[in-house]
mmCIF file of C-alpha atoms and ligand atoms in Angstrom:
data_model
loop_
_atom_site.group_PDB
_atom_site.id
_atom_site.type_symbol
_atom_site.label_atom_id
_atom_site.label_comp_id
_atom_site.label_asym_id
_atom_site.label_seq_id
_atom_site.Cartn_x
_atom_site.Cartn_y
_atom_site.Cartn_z
ATOM 1 C CA MET H 1 32.254 22.478 -63.285
ATOM 2 C CA ILE H 2 29.485 24.823 -62.347
ATOM 3 C CA ASP H 3 27.780 24.774 -65.746
ATOM 4 C CA LYS H 4 26.524 21.201 -65.585
ATOM 5 C CA ARG H 5 22.763 21.004 -65.259
ATOM 6 C CA GLY H 6 21.681 19.332 -62.039
ATOM 7 C CA ASP H 7 24.855 20.176 -60.113
ATOM 8 C CA VAL H 8 24.327 21.334 -56.555
ATOM 9 C CA ALA H 9 25.084 24.886 -55.399
ATOM 10 C CA ILE H 10 24.763 26.477 -51.945
ATOM 11 C CA VAL H 11 24.386 30.249 -51.729
ATOM 12 C CA THR H 12 24.601 31.816 -48.264
ATOM 13 C CA GLY H 13 22.688 35.043 -47.783
ATOM 14 C CA GLY H 14 20.484 33.803 -50.624
ATOM 15 C CA GLY H 15 17.326 35.364 -49.211
ATOM 16 C CA HIS H 16 18.007 38.899 -50.423
ATOM 17 C CA GLY H 17 20.081 41.085 -52.723
ATOM 18 C CA ILE H 18 23.054 39.673 -54.593
ATOM 19 C CA GLY H 19 22.590 36.198 -53.060
ATOM 20 C CA ARG H 20 18.992 35.998 -54.218
ATOM 21 C CA ALA H 21 19.990 37.114 -57.729
ATOM 22 C CA LEU H 22 22.701 34.422 -57.751
ATOM 23 C CA CYS H 23 20.139 31.782 -56.696
ATOM 24 C CA ARG H 24 17.787 32.854 -59.478
ATOM 25 C CA ARG H 25 20.532 32.842 -62.109
ATOM 26 C CA LEU H 26 21.984 29.455 -61.082
ATOM 27 C CA ALA H 27 18.523 27.868 -60.979
ATOM 28 C CA ALA H 28 17.714 29.308 -64.422
ATOM 29 C CA ASP H 29 20.904 27.623 -65.641
ATOM 30 C CA GLY H 30 19.620 24.297 -64.324
ATOM 31 C CA MET H 31 21.543 23.934 -61.060
ATOM 32 C CA GLN H 32 19.939 22.559 -57.884
ATOM 33 C CA VAL H 33 20.213 25.513 -55.530
ATOM 34 C CA VAL H 34 20.238 25.555 -51.738
ATOM 35 C CA VAL H 35 19.181 28.984 -50.452
ATOM 36 C CA ALA H 36 20.817 29.459 -47.031
ATOM 37 C CA ASP H 37 19.922 32.508 -44.949
ATOM 38 C CA ILE H 38 19.489 33.572 -41.349
ATOM 39 C CA GLU H 39 16.109 34.930 -42.419
ATOM 40 C CA GLY H 40 14.245 31.641 -42.873
ATOM 41 C CA GLU H 41 11.173 33.210 -44.438
ATOM 42 C CA ALA H 42 13.251 34.965 -47.097
ATOM 43 C CA ALA H 43 15.149 31.737 -47.843
ATOM 44 C CA ARG H 44 11.881 29.806 -48.182
ATOM 45 C CA THR H 45 10.370 32.434 -50.489
ATOM 46 C CA VAL H 46 13.364 32.341 -52.846
ATOM 47 C CA ALA H 47 13.590 28.528 -52.725
ATOM 48 C CA ALA H 48 9.894 28.193 -53.576
ATOM 49 C CA GLU H 49 10.304 30.568 -56.517
ATOM 50 C CA ILE H 50 13.237 28.663 -58.040
ATOM 51 C CA ASN H 51 12.269 25.119 -57.038
ATOM 52 C CA GLY H 52 15.274 24.961 -54.736
ATOM 53 C CA THR H 53 15.843 24.035 -51.087
ATOM 54 C CA ALA H 54 15.709 26.501 -48.197
ATOM 55 C CA LYS H 55 18.010 26.324 -45.178
ATOM 56 C CA GLU H 56 17.542 28.673 -42.241
ATOM 57 C CA ILE H 57 21.043 29.042 -40.879
ATOM 58 C CA ASP H 58 23.332 31.464 -39.080
ATOM 59 C CA VAL H 59 26.575 31.142 -41.055
ATOM 60 C CA CYS H 60 28.574 32.170 -37.970
ATOM 61 C CA ASP H 61 27.701 28.815 -36.373
ATOM 62 C CA GLU H 62 30.325 26.378 -37.650
ATOM 63 C CA SER H 63 28.467 23.273 -36.478
ATOM 64 C CA ALA H 64 25.377 24.451 -38.383
ATOM 65 C CA ILE H 65 27.481 24.820 -41.549
ATOM 66 C CA VAL H 66 28.876 21.312 -41.088
ATOM 67 C CA ARG H 67 25.343 19.919 -40.566
ATOM 68 C CA MET H 68 24.030 21.753 -43.638
ATOM 69 C CA VAL H 69 26.843 20.438 -45.850
ATOM 70 C CA GLU H 70 26.328 16.855 -44.595
ATOM 71 C CA ASP H 71 22.576 17.084 -45.045
ATOM 72 C CA VAL H 72 22.766 18.570 -48.552
ATOM 73 C CA GLU H 73 25.295 15.962 -49.720
ATOM 74 C CA THR H 74 23.160 13.117 -48.288
ATOM 75 C CA ARG H 75 19.791 14.299 -49.519
ATOM 76 C CA ILE H 76 20.543 16.233 -52.712
ATOM 77 C CA GLY H 77 24.050 15.426 -53.963
ATOM 78 C CA PRO H 78 27.706 16.486 -53.935
ATOM 79 C CA ILE H 79 28.170 20.232 -53.592
ATOM 80 C CA GLU H 80 29.867 21.482 -56.737
ATOM 81 C CA LEU H 81 29.663 25.179 -55.905
ATOM 82 C CA PHE H 82 29.645 26.937 -52.518
ATOM 83 C CA ILE H 83 29.059 30.684 -52.648
ATOM 84 C CA SER H 84 29.827 32.434 -49.337
ATOM 85 C CA ASN H 85 27.841 35.574 -49.977
ATOM 86 C CA ALA H 86 26.248 36.455 -46.604
ATOM 87 C CA GLY H 87 27.692 39.743 -45.385
ATOM 88 C CA VAL H 88 27.023 42.647 -43.046
ATOM 89 C CA ALA H 89 28.020 46.325 -42.894
ATOM 90 C CA PHE H 90 27.280 48.704 -40.028
ATOM 91 C CA GLY H 91 29.290 51.860 -40.660
ATOM 92 C CA ASP H 92 31.630 53.415 -38.115
ATOM 93 C CA GLY H 93 28.839 55.213 -36.305
ATOM 94 C CA GLU H 94 29.101 58.525 -34.494
ATOM 95 C CA SER H 95 32.017 57.508 -32.301
ATOM 96 C CA GLY H 96 34.223 56.753 -35.301
ATOM 97 C CA SER H 97 36.185 53.691 -36.276
ATOM 98 C CA VAL H 98 38.222 53.402 -33.063
ATOM 99 C CA SER H 99 35.588 54.561 -30.585
ATOM 100 C CA LYS H 100 36.744 58.077 -29.673
ATOM 101 C CA GLU H 101 35.248 57.759 -26.169
ATOM 102 C CA GLY H 102 37.663 54.917 -25.405
ATOM 103 C CA GLY H 103 36.919 51.890 -23.263
ATOM 104 C CA LEU H 104 34.052 49.512 -23.792
ATOM 105 C CA ASN H 105 31.756 50.634 -26.549
ATOM 106 C CA PRO H 106 29.011 48.985 -28.608
ATOM 107 C CA ILE H 107 31.229 49.461 -31.644
ATOM 108 C CA ASP H 108 33.064 46.324 -30.499
ATOM 109 C CA ASP H 109 29.933 44.309 -31.293
ATOM 110 C CA ARG H 110 30.001 45.599 -34.846
ATOM 111 C CA TRP H 111 33.629 44.573 -35.220
ATOM 112 C CA GLN H 112 32.946 41.102 -33.873
ATOM 113 C CA THR H 113 29.832 40.536 -35.959
ATOM 114 C CA SER H 114 31.592 41.819 -39.095
ATOM 115 C CA TRP H 115 34.470 39.458 -38.368
ATOM 116 C CA ASN H 116 32.138 36.488 -37.782
ATOM 117 C CA VAL H 117 29.922 36.957 -40.840
ATOM 118 C CA ASN H 118 32.334 38.465 -43.360
ATOM 119 C CA VAL H 119 35.353 36.277 -42.570
ATOM 120 C CA MET H 120 34.850 33.319 -40.227
ATOM 121 C CA ALA H 121 31.718 32.091 -42.024
ATOM 122 C CA GLN H 122 33.808 31.858 -45.211
ATOM 123 C CA VAL H 123 36.489 29.944 -43.290
ATOM 124 C CA TYR H 124 33.855 27.539 -41.870
ATOM 125 C CA ALA H 125 32.369 26.924 -45.322
ATOM 126 C CA ALA H 126 35.797 26.231 -46.824
ATOM 127 C CA ARG H 127 36.662 23.854 -43.966
ATOM 128 C CA ALA H 128 33.381 21.985 -44.433
ATOM 129 C CA VAL H 129 33.385 21.540 -48.213
ATOM 130 C CA ILE H 130 36.987 21.544 -49.410
ATOM 131 C CA PRO H 131 37.882 18.094 -47.958
ATOM 132 C CA ARG H 132 34.834 16.629 -49.710
ATOM 133 C CA MET H 133 35.695 18.395 -52.965
ATOM 134 C CA LEU H 134 39.291 17.164 -52.737
ATOM 135 C CA GLN H 135 38.077 13.579 -52.373
ATOM 136 C CA ARG H 136 35.982 13.983 -55.529
ATOM 137 C CA GLY H 137 38.800 15.736 -57.375
ATOM 138 C CA GLY H 138 37.225 19.159 -57.745
ATOM 139 C CA GLY H 139 34.762 21.878 -56.821
ATOM 140 C CA HIS H 140 34.331 25.628 -56.830
ATOM 141 C CA ILE H 141 34.360 28.119 -53.940
ATOM 142 C CA VAL H 142 33.172 31.671 -54.534
ATOM 143 C CA ASN H 143 33.684 34.214 -51.744
ATOM 144 C CA ILE H 144 31.850 37.517 -52.031
ATOM 145 C CA ALA H 145 34.225 40.158 -50.646
ATOM 146 C CA SER H 146 33.965 43.771 -51.846
ATOM 147 C CA ALA H 147 35.934 46.547 -53.512
ATOM 148 C CA ALA H 148 36.306 47.614 -49.854
ATOM 149 C CA GLY H 149 38.563 44.570 -49.515
ATOM 150 C CA LEU H 150 40.965 46.092 -52.040
ATOM 151 C CA LEU H 151 40.461 49.832 -51.628
ATOM 152 C CA SER H 152 38.670 50.450 -48.276
ATOM 153 C CA GLN H 153 35.182 51.780 -47.605
ATOM 154 C CA ILE H 154 35.250 55.297 -46.231
ATOM 155 C CA GLY H 155 33.197 55.334 -43.009
ATOM 156 C CA ASP H 156 33.359 51.622 -42.239
ATOM 157 C CA ALA H 157 36.651 50.363 -40.843
ATOM 158 C CA ALA H 158 35.248 46.997 -39.725
ATOM 159 C CA TYR H 159 33.788 46.334 -43.175
ATOM 160 C CA SER H 160 37.018 47.367 -44.926
ATOM 161 C CA THR H 161 39.176 45.280 -42.620
ATOM 162 C CA THR H 162 37.051 42.135 -42.801
ATOM 163 C CA LYS H 163 36.638 42.356 -46.572
ATOM 164 C CA HIS H 164 40.436 42.605 -46.925
ATOM 165 C CA ALA H 165 40.565 39.437 -44.819
ATOM 166 C CA SER H 166 38.080 37.752 -47.144
ATOM 167 C CA VAL H 167 40.340 38.574 -50.118
ATOM 168 C CA GLY H 168 43.338 37.218 -48.164
ATOM 169 C CA LEU H 169 41.513 34.008 -47.288
ATOM 170 C CA SER H 170 40.477 33.531 -50.917
ATOM 171 C CA GLU H 171 44.059 34.048 -52.114
ATOM 172 C CA SER H 172 45.311 31.382 -49.697
ATOM 173 C CA LEU H 173 42.614 28.918 -50.751
ATOM 174 C CA ALA H 174 43.353 29.486 -54.437
ATOM 175 C CA ILE H 175 47.097 29.031 -53.937
ATOM 176 C CA ASN H 176 46.830 26.020 -51.611
ATOM 177 C CA TYR H 177 44.152 24.007 -53.416
ATOM 178 C CA GLY H 178 44.283 25.118 -57.050
ATOM 179 C CA ASP H 179 46.613 22.261 -58.011
ATOM 180 C CA ASP H 180 44.121 19.781 -56.530
ATOM 181 C CA GLY H 181 41.193 20.797 -58.676
ATOM 182 C CA ILE H 182 39.579 23.414 -56.429
ATOM 183 C CA THR H 183 38.666 26.605 -58.258
ATOM 184 C CA VAL H 184 38.419 29.687 -56.053
ATOM 185 C CA SER H 185 36.911 33.011 -57.046
ATOM 186 C CA VAL H 186 36.645 36.207 -55.024
ATOM 187 C CA VAL H 187 34.184 38.926 -55.970
ATOM 188 C CA CYS H 188 34.912 42.597 -55.259
ATOM 189 C CA PRO H 189 31.966 44.789 -56.288
ATOM 190 C CA GLN H 190 31.437 48.468 -55.668
ATOM 191 C CA ALA H 191 27.861 49.646 -55.091
ATOM 192 C CA VAL H 192 25.005 47.242 -55.784
ATOM 193 C CA ALA H 193 21.361 48.222 -55.200
ATOM 194 C CA THR H 194 20.570 46.207 -52.054
ATOM 195 C CA ARG H 195 19.629 46.805 -48.429
ATOM 196 C CA LEU H 196 23.309 46.711 -47.502
ATOM 197 C CA ILE H 197 23.878 50.179 -48.975
ATOM 198 C CA GLY H 198 20.560 51.537 -47.720
ATOM 199 C CA MET H 199 18.510 50.854 -50.853
ATOM 200 C CA GLU H 200 15.129 49.164 -50.872
ATOM 201 C CA ASP H 201 15.182 45.399 -51.219
ATOM 202 C CA ASP H 202 14.764 44.382 -54.881
ATOM 203 C CA SER H 203 15.052 48.040 -55.895
ATOM 204 C CA ASN H 204 15.424 49.048 -59.548
ATOM 205 C CA ALA H 205 16.987 52.380 -58.558
ATOM 206 C CA THR H 206 20.486 53.243 -59.657
ATOM 207 C CA GLU H 207 20.905 56.252 -57.373
ATOM 208 C CA GLY H 208 20.618 56.661 -53.622
ATOM 209 C CA GLY H 209 21.817 54.629 -50.696
ATOM 210 C CA PHE H 210 24.509 55.874 -48.351
ATOM 211 C CA GLY H 211 26.764 58.795 -49.371
ATOM 212 C CA GLY H 212 29.361 58.186 -52.054
ATOM 213 C CA ASN H 213 27.942 54.955 -53.417
ATOM 214 C CA GLU H 214 26.753 56.467 -56.652
ATOM 215 C CA ILE H 215 30.158 57.860 -57.678
ATOM 216 C CA ASP H 216 30.992 55.008 -60.054
ATOM 217 C CA GLY H 217 27.428 53.874 -60.619
ATOM 218 C CA ILE H 218 25.162 51.494 -58.769
ATOM 219 C CA LEU H 219 24.578 48.132 -60.428
ATOM 220 C CA GLN H 220 21.515 45.950 -60.044
ATOM 221 C CA ALA H 221 21.936 42.659 -58.187
ATOM 222 C CA GLU H 222 20.908 40.752 -61.337
ATOM 223 C CA GLU H 223 23.657 42.367 -63.440
ATOM 224 C CA VAL H 224 26.198 41.533 -60.761
ATOM 225 C CA ALA H 225 24.996 37.924 -60.492
ATOM 226 C CA ASP H 226 25.353 37.455 -64.259
ATOM 227 C CA ILE H 227 28.934 38.770 -64.217
ATOM 228 C CA ILE H 228 29.833 36.578 -61.229
ATOM 229 C CA VAL H 229 28.446 33.382 -62.769
ATOM 230 C CA GLU H 230 30.016 34.011 -66.170
ATOM 231 C CA GLN H 231 33.470 34.916 -64.844
ATOM 232 C CA ALA H 232 33.433 32.107 -62.266
ATOM 233 C CA ARG H 233 32.680 29.673 -65.097
ATOM 234 C CA GLU H 234 35.789 30.922 -66.883
ATOM 235 C CA GLY H 235 37.683 29.971 -63.715
ATOM 236 C CA ARG H 236 38.619 33.571 -62.949
ATOM 237 C CA PHE H 237 40.012 34.273 -59.461
ATOM 238 C CA MET H 238 39.445 38.024 -59.145
ATOM 239 C CA ILE H 239 35.975 39.052 -60.299
ATOM 240 C CA LEU H 240 35.591 42.822 -60.608
ATOM 241 C CA THR H 241 31.990 43.646 -61.418
ATOM 242 C CA HIS H 242 32.834 47.372 -61.668
ATOM 243 C CA PRO H 243 35.733 47.719 -64.171
ATOM 244 C CA LYS H 244 37.080 50.991 -62.654
ATOM 245 C CA VAL H 245 38.231 49.048 -59.601
ATOM 246 C CA ALA H 246 41.059 47.540 -61.688
ATOM 247 C CA THR H 247 42.379 51.053 -62.406
ATOM 248 C CA TYR H 248 42.097 52.076 -58.753
ATOM 249 C CA ILE H 249 44.083 49.034 -57.601
ATOM 250 C CA GLN H 250 46.842 49.868 -60.085
ATOM 251 C CA ARG H 251 46.964 53.463 -58.849
ATOM 252 C CA LYS H 252 47.031 52.327 -55.243
ATOM 253 C CA SER H 253 49.818 49.785 -55.701
ATOM 254 C CA GLY H 254 51.762 52.271 -57.881
ATOM 255 C CA ASP H 255 51.862 54.948 -55.160
ATOM 256 C CA TYR H 256 50.238 53.996 -51.870
ATOM 257 C CA ASP H 257 50.827 57.357 -50.139
ATOM 258 C CA ARG H 258 49.361 59.317 -53.015
ATOM 259 C CA TRP H 259 46.346 57.011 -52.966
ATOM 260 C CA ILE H 260 45.787 57.658 -49.225
ATOM 261 C CA GLY H 261 45.919 61.398 -49.982
ATOM 262 C CA GLY H 262 43.323 60.947 -52.733
ATOM 263 C CA MET H 263 41.029 58.986 -50.389
ATOM 264 C CA ARG H 264 41.316 61.706 -47.724
ATOM 265 C CA LYS H 265 40.349 64.308 -50.293
ATOM 266 C CA PHE H 266 37.401 62.161 -51.376
ATOM 267 C CA ARG H 267 36.341 61.771 -47.713
ATOM 268 C CA ARG H 268 36.359 65.555 -47.269
ATOM 269 C CA SER H 269 34.061 65.890 -50.276
ATOM 270 C CA LEU H 270 31.420 63.544 -48.819
ATOM 271 C CA PRO H 271 28.408 64.915 -46.920
ATOM 272 C CA LYS H 272 28.982 64.780 -43.145
HETATM 273 N N1 NAD A 301 25.461 45.902 -51.964
HETATM 274 C C1 NAD A 301 26.699 46.319 -52.200
HETATM 275 O O1 NAD A 301 26.926 47.470 -52.607
HETATM 276 C C2 NAD A 301 27.859 45.383 -52.024
HETATM 277 C C3 NAD A 301 29.115 45.764 -52.531
HETATM 278 C C4 NAD A 301 30.198 44.929 -52.359
HETATM 279 C C5 NAD A 301 30.045 43.710 -51.712
HETATM 280 N N2 NAD A 301 28.809 43.356 -51.215
HETATM 281 C C6 NAD A 301 28.701 42.066 -50.531
HETATM 282 O O2 NAD A 301 27.720 41.274 -51.164
HETATM 283 C C7 NAD A 301 27.210 40.324 -50.231
HETATM 284 C C8 NAD A 301 25.687 40.325 -50.281
HETATM 285 O O3 NAD A 301 25.216 41.558 -49.764
HETATM 286 P P1 NAD A 301 23.937 42.314 -50.358
HETATM 287 O O4 NAD A 301 24.400 43.602 -50.875
HETATM 288 O O5 NAD A 301 23.167 41.422 -51.248
HETATM 289 O O6 NAD A 301 23.157 42.638 -48.989
HETATM 290 P P2 NAD A 301 21.749 42.125 -48.423
HETATM 291 O O7 NAD A 301 21.667 42.718 -47.067
HETATM 292 O O8 NAD A 301 20.669 42.401 -49.403
HETATM 293 O O9 NAD A 301 21.936 40.547 -48.321
HETATM 294 C C9 NAD A 301 22.735 39.940 -47.348
HETATM 295 C C10 NAD A 301 22.099 38.612 -46.996
HETATM 296 O O10 NAD A 301 22.912 37.941 -46.015
HETATM 297 C C11 NAD A 301 22.055 37.413 -45.017
HETATM 298 N N3 NAD A 301 22.792 37.250 -43.764
HETATM 299 C C12 NAD A 301 23.345 38.218 -42.979
HETATM 300 N N4 NAD A 301 23.914 37.681 -41.898
HETATM 301 C C13 NAD A 301 23.744 36.338 -41.991
HETATM 302 C C14 NAD A 301 24.106 35.248 -41.165
HETATM 303 N N5 NAD A 301 24.746 35.430 -40.003
HETATM 304 N N6 NAD A 301 23.781 33.988 -41.580
HETATM 305 C C15 NAD A 301 23.123 33.797 -42.749
HETATM 306 N N7 NAD A 301 22.722 34.795 -43.562
HETATM 307 C C16 NAD A 301 23.031 36.056 -43.178
HETATM 308 C C17 NAD A 301 20.931 38.445 -44.897
HETATM 309 O O11 NAD A 301 19.773 37.904 -44.262
HETATM 310 C C18 NAD A 301 20.710 38.778 -46.369
HETATM 311 O O12 NAD A 301 19.788 37.898 -46.995
HETATM 312 C C19 NAD A 301 27.781 40.728 -48.868
HETATM 313 O O13 NAD A 301 28.881 39.893 -48.559
HETATM 314 C C20 NAD A 301 28.248 42.150 -49.096
HETATM 315 O O14 NAD A 301 29.270 42.541 -48.219
HETATM 316 C C21 NAD A 301 27.712 44.155 -51.382
#
């Protein structure tokens, strides 16, 4: 399991934010951590700090994922934990979630990139490591989704849609491979103080970012990383770093139409 000292972990998007905090926490616990990020310099900085290994990689490139997994298993050791954390969010932009102008629109790029990073990269990682884990009789996959994957993010349809897909993928992996020793966790945070919500990198602030993020409180990346590691170790599937999300899901599933009405009201209350 992921609490054995010396076990190997890969964290994608490990150069900043939640991924970096996960790398620091896992290394402090004695794991050998591979920091994978499209920003090579950021990956190298974190790896140097934690005595880990840096990999400059675009997680949307499946062949690069396959090469990374092969290389890590040959040079460092069997991957016990793969955290698919890299993620992007762009917001709907001025034209809205369906491009009010119609026709070709740059918003399509945002949809495609969100799909590639937030979903397909997690599929590629699972395809690359699960067969190896099955051969060894076990391993742990952690997919970082979002509360937007359960409740929707107002103002970002592509993010909401792709994070729902990440939750769906994680459910399928947990159901299909749980009996064969693969533990799957999916993480659904609300606001965390990172660049993704418009906060400064490595910020200690608990207010700010894009509109509406502060409603239920903004957590620090380090707090979130601690919760993720501890609950993953317990073998938990659904990791809710912000406890109120559990209540919101219950309300939503209890009366979907009422929930949509509540979200519309909330949207009207946000600054334009
Ligand atoms: N910050 C929040 O409020 C929040 C809330 C819920 C979920 N999340 C999720 O947490 C995860 C981490 O985000 P964060 O908040 O730390 O943001 P962040 O922007 O600080 O970090 C994201 C990291 O992913 C890397 N990355 C992006 N595209 C990549 C690619 N194609 N290949 C490799 N690396 C790539 C970036 O370089 C960066 O280091 C994301 O999946 C995000 O959706 C964040």
